[in-house]
mmCIF file of C-alpha atoms and ligand atoms in Angstrom:
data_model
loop_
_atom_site.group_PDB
_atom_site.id
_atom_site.type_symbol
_atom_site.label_atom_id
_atom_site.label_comp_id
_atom_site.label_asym_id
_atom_site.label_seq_id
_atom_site.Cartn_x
_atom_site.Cartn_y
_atom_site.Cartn_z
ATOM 1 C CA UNK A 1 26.382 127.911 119.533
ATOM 2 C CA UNK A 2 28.794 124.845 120.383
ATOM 3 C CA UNK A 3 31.145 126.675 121.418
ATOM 4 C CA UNK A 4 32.300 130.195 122.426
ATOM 5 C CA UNK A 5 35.409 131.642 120.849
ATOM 6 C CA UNK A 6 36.615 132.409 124.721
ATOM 7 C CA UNK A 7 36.264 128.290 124.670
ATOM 8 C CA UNK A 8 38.161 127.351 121.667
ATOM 9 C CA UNK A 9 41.220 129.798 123.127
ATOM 10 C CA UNK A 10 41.427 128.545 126.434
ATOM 11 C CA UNK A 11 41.290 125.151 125.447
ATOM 12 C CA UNK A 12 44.224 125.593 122.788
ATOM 13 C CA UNK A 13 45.835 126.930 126.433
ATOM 14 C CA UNK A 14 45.296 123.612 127.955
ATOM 15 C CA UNK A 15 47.703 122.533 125.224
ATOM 16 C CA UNK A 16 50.244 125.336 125.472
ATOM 17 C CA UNK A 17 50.627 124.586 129.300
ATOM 18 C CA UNK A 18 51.247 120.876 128.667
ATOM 19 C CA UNK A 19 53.913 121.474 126.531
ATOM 20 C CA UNK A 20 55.461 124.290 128.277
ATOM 21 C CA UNK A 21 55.620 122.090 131.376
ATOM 22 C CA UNK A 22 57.269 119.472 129.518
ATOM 23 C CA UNK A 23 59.460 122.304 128.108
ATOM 24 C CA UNK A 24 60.704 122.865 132.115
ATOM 25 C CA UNK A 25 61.007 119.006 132.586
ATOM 26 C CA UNK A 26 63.421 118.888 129.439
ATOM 27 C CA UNK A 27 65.447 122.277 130.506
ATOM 28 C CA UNK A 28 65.905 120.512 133.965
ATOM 29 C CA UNK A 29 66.923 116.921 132.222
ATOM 30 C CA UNK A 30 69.073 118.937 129.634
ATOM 31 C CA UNK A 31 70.674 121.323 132.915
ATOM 32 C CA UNK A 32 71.755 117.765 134.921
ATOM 33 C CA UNK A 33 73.601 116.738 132.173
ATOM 34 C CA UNK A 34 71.193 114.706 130.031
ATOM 35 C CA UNK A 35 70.992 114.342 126.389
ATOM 36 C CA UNK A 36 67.687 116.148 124.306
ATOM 37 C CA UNK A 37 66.305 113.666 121.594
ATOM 38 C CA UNK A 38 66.278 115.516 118.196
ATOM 39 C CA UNK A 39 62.396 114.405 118.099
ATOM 40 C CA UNK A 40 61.413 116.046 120.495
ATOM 41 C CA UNK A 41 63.562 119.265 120.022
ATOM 42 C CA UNK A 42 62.311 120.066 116.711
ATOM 43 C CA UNK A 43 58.525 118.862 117.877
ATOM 44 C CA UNK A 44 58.742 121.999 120.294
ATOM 45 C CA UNK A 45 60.017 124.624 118.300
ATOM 46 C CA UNK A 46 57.298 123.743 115.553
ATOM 47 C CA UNK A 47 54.890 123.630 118.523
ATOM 48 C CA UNK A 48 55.478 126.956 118.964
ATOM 49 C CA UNK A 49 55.846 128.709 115.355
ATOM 50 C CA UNK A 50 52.876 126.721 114.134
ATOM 51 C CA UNK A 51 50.610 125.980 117.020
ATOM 52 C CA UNK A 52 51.637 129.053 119.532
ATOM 53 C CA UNK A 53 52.408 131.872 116.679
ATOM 54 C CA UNK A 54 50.505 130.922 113.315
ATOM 55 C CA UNK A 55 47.102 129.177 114.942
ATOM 56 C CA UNK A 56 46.766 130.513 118.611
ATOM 57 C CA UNK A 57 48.355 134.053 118.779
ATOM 58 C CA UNK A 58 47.005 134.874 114.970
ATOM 59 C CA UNK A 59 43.368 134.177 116.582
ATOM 60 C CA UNK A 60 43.934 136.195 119.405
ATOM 61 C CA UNK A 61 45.919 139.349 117.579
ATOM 62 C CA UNK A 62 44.190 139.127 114.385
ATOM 63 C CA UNK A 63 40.550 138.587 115.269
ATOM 64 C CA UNK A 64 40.228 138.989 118.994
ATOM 65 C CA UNK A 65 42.252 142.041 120.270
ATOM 66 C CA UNK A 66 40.714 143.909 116.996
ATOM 67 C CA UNK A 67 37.328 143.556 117.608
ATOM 68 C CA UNK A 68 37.281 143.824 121.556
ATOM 69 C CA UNK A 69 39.495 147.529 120.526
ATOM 70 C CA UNK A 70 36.282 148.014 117.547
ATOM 71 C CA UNK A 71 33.769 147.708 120.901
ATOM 72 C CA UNK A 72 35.858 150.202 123.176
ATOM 73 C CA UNK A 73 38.599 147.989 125.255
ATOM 74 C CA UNK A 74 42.004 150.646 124.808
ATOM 75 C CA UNK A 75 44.540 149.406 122.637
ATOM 76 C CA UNK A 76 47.042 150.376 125.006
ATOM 77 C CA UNK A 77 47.902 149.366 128.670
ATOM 78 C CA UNK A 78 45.903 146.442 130.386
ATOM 79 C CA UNK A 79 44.943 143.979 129.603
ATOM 80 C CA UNK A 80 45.292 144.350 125.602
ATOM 81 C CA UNK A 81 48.544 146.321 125.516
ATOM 82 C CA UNK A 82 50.377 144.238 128.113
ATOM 83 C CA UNK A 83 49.031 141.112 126.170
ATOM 84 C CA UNK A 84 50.286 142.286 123.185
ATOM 85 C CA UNK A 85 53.759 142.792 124.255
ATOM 86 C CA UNK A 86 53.909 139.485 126.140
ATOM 87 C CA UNK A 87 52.732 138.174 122.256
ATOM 88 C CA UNK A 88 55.488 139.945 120.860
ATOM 89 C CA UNK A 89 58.166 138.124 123.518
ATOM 90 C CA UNK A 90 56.824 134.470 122.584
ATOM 91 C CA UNK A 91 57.488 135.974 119.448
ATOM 92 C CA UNK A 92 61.098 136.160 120.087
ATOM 93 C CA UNK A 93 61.975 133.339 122.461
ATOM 94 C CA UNK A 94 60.235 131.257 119.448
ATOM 95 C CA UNK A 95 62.851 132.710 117.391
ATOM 96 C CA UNK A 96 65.842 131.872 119.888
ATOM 97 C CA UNK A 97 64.502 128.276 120.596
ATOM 98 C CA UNK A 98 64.785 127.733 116.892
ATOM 99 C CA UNK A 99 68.156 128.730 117.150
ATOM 100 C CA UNK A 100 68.862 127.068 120.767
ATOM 101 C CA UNK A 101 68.116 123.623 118.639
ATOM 102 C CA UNK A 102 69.455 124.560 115.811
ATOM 103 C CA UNK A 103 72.860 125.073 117.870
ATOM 104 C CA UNK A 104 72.737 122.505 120.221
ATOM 105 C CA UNK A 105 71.888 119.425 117.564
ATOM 106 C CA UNK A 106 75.106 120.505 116.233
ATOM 107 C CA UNK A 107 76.988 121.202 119.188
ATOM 108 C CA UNK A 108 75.320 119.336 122.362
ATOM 109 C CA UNK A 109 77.702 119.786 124.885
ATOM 110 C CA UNK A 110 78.612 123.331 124.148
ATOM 111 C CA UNK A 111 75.160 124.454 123.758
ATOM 112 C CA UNK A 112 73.138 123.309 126.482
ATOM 113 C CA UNK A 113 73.006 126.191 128.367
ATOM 114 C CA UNK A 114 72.005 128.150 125.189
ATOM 115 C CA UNK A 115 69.198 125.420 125.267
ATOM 116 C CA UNK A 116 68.557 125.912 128.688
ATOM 117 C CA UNK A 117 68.025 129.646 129.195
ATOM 118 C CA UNK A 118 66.018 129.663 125.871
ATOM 119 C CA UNK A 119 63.476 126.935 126.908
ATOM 120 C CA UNK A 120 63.506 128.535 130.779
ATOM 121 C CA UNK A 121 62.310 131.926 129.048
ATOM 122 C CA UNK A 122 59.589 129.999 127.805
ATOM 123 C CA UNK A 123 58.442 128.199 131.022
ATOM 124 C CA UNK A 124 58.684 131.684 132.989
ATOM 125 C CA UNK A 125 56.581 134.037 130.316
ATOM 126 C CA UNK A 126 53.615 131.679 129.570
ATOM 127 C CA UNK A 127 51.676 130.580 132.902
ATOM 128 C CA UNK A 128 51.518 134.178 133.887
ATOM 129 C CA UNK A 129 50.445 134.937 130.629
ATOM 130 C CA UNK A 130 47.717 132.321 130.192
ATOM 131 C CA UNK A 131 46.245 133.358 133.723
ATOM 132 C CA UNK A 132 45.917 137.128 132.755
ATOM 133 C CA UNK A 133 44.267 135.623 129.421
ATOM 134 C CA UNK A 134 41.989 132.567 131.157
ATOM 135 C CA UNK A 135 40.922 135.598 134.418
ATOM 136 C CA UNK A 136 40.987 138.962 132.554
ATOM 137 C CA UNK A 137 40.757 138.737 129.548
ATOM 138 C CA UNK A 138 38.236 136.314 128.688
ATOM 139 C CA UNK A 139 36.272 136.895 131.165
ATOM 140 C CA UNK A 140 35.638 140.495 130.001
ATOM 141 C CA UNK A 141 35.490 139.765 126.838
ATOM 142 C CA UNK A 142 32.508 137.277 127.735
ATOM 143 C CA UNK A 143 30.603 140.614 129.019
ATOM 144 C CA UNK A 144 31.392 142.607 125.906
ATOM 145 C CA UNK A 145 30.496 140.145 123.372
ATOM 146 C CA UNK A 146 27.255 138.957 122.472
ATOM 147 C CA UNK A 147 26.629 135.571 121.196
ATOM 148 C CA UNK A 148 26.802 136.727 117.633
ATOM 149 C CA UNK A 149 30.217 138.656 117.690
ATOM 150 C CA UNK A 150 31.454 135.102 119.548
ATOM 151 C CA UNK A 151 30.536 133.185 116.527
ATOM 152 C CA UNK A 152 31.702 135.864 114.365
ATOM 153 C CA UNK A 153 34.993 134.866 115.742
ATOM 154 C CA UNK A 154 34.409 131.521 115.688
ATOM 155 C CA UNK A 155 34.118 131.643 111.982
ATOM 156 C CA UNK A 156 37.374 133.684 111.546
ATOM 157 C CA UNK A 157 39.352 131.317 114.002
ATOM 158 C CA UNK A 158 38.200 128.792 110.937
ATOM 159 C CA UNK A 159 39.967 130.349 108.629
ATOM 160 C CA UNK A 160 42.941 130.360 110.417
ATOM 161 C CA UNK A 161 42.504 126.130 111.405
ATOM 162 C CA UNK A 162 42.071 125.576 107.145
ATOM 163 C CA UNK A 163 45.172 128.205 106.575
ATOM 164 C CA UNK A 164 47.194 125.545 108.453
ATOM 165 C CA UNK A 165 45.488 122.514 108.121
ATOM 166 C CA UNK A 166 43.308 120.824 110.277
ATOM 167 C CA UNK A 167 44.919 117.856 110.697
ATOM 168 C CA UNK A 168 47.940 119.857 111.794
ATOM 169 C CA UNK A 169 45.986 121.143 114.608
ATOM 170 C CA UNK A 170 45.324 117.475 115.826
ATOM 171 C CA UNK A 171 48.707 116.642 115.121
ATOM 172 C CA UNK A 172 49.764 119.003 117.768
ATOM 173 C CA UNK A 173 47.153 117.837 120.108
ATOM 174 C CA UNK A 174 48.384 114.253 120.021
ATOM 175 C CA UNK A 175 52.382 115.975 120.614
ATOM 176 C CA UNK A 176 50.644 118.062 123.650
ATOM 177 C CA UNK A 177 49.149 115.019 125.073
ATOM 178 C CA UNK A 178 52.228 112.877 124.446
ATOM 179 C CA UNK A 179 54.377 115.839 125.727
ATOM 180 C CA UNK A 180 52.153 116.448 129.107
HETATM 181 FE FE1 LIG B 1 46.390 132.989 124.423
#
């Protein structure tokens, strides 16, 4: 097996923190007074509904959670319950950075604080998040797995790279790099 499917997902966290961390850099530039480039605005929201929501959560809440829930993990409390809930919250800070950009390319100096708080919510849900993922939940879900459920996964997570393009995934690995 190259690699395990506990692999592929942290690695695709790698990415997530270097863009969230360059998400807090921005809210602090953007909080002094400082200008956000359109470029990089609209980069980060479609960081985020493509690479966060359609590639890296759909792996996790389509493939993962199911089958570690098919093999006896509850689908309620910790860690897969919490987890879920913390999905559904990226969920809708994703929603209000798209509008946060949306509000402040037309209206910078009114909506910077919009801005602010929205990409703030960001930067204070995921590195929590990512260490309960990274230290509890992969972890156990090395122990449940064997090696043929992994690449089971690894298969399905696949499916979900050629539903949005692989060269979109290295598109936003170049943007993470750039970003971090
Ligand atoms: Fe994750």
């Amino acid at each position: 097996m190259e690699k395990r499917a506990t692999q592929i997902l942290e690695e695709e966290h790698h990415l997530i923190q270097q863009v969230v961390g360059a998400m807090a850099a921005l809210a602090d530039r953007v909080f002094e007074g400082q200008v956000a480039e359109k470029e990089t605005l609209v980069n980060l929201v479609d960081f985020m509904r493509v690479f966060v929501e359609k590639c890296h959560h759909e792996k996790e809440e389509n493939h993962l959670f199911p089958l570690l829930v098919k093999k006896g993990v509850p689908v309620a409390g910790c860690p897969i319950g919490m987890l879920t809930r913390e999905h559904q919250a990226a969920g809708k800070l994703t929603t209000d950075l798209g509008a946060a950009v949306e509000a402040y390319l037309k209206e910078p100096s009114g909506m910077g604080h919009f801005l602010v708080t929205t990409l703030r919510g960001v930067v204070a849900l995921y590195p929590g998040h990512i260490w309960r993922e990274n230290y509890l939940l992969f972890p156990m879900t090395d122990k449940i797995l064997d090696d043929r459920e992994q690449e089971g996964l690894v298969e399905q997570f696949e499916t979900v790279e050629r539903k949005i393009g692989l060269d979109v995934h290295q598109r936003f690995e170049h943007l993470a790099e750039k970003a971090g």
